[in-house]
mmCIF file with all atom_site columns, C-alpha atoms in Angstrom:
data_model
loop_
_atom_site.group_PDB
_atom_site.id
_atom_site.type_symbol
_atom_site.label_atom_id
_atom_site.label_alt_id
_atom_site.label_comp_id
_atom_site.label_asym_id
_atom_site.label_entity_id
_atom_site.label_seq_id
_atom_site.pdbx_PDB_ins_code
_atom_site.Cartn_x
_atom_site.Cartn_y
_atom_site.Cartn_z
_atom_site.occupancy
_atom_site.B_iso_or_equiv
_atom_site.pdbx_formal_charge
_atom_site.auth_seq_id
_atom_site.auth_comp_id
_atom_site.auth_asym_id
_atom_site.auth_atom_id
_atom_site.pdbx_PDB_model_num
ATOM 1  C CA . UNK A 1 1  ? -114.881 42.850 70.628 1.00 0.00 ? 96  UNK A CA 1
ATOM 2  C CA . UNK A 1 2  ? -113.331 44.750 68.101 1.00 0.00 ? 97  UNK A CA 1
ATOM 3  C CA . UNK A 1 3  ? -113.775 44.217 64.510 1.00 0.00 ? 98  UNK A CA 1
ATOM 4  C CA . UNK A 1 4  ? -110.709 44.855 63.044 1.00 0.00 ? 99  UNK A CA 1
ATOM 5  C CA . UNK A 1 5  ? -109.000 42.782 60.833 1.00 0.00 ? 100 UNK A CA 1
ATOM 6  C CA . UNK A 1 6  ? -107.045 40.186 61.982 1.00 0.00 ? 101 UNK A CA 1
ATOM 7  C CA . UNK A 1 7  ? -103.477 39.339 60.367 1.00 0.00 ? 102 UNK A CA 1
ATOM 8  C CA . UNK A 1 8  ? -103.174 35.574 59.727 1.00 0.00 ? 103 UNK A CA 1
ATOM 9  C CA . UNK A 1 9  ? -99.738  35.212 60.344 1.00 0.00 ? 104 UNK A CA 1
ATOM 10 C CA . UNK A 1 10 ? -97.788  37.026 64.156 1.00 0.00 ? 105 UNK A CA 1
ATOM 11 C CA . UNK A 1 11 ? -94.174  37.135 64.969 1.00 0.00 ? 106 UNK A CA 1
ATOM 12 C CA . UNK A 1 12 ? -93.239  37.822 68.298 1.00 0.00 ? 107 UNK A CA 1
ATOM 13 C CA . UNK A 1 13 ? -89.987  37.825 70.326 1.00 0.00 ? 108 UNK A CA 1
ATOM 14 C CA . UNK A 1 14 ? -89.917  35.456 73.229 1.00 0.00 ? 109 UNK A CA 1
ATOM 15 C CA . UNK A 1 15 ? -88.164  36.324 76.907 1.00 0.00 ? 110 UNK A CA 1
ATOM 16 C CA . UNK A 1 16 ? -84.956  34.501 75.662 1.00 0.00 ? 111 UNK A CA 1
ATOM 17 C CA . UNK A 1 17 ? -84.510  36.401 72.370 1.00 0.00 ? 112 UNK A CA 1
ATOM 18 C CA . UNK A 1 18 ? -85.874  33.852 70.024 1.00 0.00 ? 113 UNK A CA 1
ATOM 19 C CA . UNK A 1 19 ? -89.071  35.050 67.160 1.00 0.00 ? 114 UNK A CA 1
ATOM 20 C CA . UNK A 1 20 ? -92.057  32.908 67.502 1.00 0.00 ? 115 UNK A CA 1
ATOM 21 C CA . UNK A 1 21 ? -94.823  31.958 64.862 1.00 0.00 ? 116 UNK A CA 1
ATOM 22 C CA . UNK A 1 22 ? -98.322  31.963 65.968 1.00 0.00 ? 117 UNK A CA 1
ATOM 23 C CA . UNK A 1 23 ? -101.107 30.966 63.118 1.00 0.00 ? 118 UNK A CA 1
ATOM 24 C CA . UNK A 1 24 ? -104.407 32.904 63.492 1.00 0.00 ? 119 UNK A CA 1
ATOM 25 C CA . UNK A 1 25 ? -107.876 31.519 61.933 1.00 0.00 ? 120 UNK A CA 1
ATOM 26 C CA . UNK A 1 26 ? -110.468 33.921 61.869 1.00 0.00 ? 121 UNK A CA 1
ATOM 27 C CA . UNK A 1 27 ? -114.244 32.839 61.653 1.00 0.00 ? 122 UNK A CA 1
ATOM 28 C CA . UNK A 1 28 ? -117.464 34.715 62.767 1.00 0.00 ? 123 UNK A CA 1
ATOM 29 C CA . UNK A 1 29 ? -120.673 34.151 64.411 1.00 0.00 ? 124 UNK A CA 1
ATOM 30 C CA . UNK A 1 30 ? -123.909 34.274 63.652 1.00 0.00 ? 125 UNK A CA 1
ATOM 31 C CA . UNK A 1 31 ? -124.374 37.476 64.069 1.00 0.00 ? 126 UNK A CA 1
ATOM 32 C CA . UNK A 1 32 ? -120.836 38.415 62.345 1.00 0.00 ? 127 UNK A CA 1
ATOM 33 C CA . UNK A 1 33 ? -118.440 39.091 64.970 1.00 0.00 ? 128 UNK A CA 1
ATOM 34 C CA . UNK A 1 34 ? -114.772 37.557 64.567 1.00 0.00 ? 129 UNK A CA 1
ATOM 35 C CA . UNK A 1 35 ? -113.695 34.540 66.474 1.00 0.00 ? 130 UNK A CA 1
ATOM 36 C CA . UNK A 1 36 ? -109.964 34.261 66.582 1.00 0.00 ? 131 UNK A CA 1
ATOM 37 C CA . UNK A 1 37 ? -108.174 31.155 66.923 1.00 0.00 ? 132 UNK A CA 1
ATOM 38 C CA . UNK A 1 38 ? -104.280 31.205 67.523 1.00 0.00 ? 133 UNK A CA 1
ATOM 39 C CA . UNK A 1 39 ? -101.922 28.366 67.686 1.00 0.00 ? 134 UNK A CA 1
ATOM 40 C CA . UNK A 1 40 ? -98.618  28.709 68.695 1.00 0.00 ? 135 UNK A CA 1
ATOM 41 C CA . UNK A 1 41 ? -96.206  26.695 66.383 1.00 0.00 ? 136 UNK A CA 1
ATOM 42 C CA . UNK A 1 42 ? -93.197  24.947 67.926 1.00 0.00 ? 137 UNK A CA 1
ATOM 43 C CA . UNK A 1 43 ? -90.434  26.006 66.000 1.00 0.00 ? 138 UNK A CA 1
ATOM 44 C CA . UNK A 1 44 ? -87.848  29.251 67.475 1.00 0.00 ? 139 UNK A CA 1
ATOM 45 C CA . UNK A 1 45 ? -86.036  31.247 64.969 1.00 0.00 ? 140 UNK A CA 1
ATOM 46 C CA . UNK A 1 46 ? -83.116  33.436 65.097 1.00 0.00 ? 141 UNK A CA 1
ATOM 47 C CA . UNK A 1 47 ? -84.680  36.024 62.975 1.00 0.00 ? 142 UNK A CA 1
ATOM 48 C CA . UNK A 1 48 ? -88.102  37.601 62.012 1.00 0.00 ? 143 UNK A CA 1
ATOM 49 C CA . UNK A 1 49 ? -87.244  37.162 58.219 1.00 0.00 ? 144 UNK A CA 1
ATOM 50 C CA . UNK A 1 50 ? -86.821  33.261 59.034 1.00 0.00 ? 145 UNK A CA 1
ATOM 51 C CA . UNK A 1 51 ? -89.423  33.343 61.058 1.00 0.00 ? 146 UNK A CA 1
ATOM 52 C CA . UNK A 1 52 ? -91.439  34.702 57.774 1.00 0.00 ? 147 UNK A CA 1
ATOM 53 C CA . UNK A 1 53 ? -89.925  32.315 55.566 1.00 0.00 ? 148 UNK A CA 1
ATOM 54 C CA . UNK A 1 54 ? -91.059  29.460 57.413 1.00 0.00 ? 149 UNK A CA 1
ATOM 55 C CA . UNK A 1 55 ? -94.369  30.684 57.465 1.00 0.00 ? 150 UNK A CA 1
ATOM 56 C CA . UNK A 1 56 ? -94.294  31.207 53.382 1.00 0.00 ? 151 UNK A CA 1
ATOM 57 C CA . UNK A 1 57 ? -92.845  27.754 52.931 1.00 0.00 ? 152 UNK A CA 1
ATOM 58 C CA . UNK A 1 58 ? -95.291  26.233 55.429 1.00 0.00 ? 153 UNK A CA 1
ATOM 59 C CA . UNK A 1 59 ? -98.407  27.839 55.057 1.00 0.00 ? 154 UNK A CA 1
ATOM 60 C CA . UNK A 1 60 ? -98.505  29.545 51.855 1.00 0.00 ? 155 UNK A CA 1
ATOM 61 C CA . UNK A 1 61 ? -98.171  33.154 53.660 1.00 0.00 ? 156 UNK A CA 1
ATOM 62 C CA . UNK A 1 62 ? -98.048  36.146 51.169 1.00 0.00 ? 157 UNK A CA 1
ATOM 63 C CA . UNK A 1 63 ? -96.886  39.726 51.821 1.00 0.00 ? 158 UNK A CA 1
ATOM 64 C CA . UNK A 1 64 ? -99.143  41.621 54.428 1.00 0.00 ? 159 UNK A CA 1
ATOM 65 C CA . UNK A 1 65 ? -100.431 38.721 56.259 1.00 0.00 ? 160 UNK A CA 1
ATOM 66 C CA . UNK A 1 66 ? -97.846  39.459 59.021 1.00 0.00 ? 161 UNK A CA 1
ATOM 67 C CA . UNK A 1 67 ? -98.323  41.377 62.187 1.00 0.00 ? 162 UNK A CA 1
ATOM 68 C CA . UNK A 1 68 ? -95.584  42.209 64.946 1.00 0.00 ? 163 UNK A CA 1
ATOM 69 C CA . UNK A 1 69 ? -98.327  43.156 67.409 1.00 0.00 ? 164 UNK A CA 1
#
């Protein structure tokens, strides 16, 4: 498992053009190694920027916490 950081926050394009939000929490083992939970949230959005927004109104996101990948 790799041990690079993890971005809290992914927006992704879906099959029928819309940007998704998925929430990541990151924990770790006893012995240190990340465990990475996603949820998916139910909202679409037109664009990545609202996609963003939501996430800063919703969940307190800050700049950097976003990934595309």
């Amino acid at each position: 498992m790799s041990r690079e950081k993890v971005q809290p926050f992914l927006i992704n394009k879906d099959e029928d053009g819309h940007y998704r939000l998925t929430v990541r929490d990151t924990r770790y083992n006893s012995q240190g190694y990340p465990i990475v939970t996603s949820t998916l949230q139910e909202e679409h959005f037109k664009t990545a920027t609202a996609a963003r927004t939501h996430a800063k109104n919703h969940f307190k996101a800050e700049a950097g916490q976003f990934a595309t990948k």
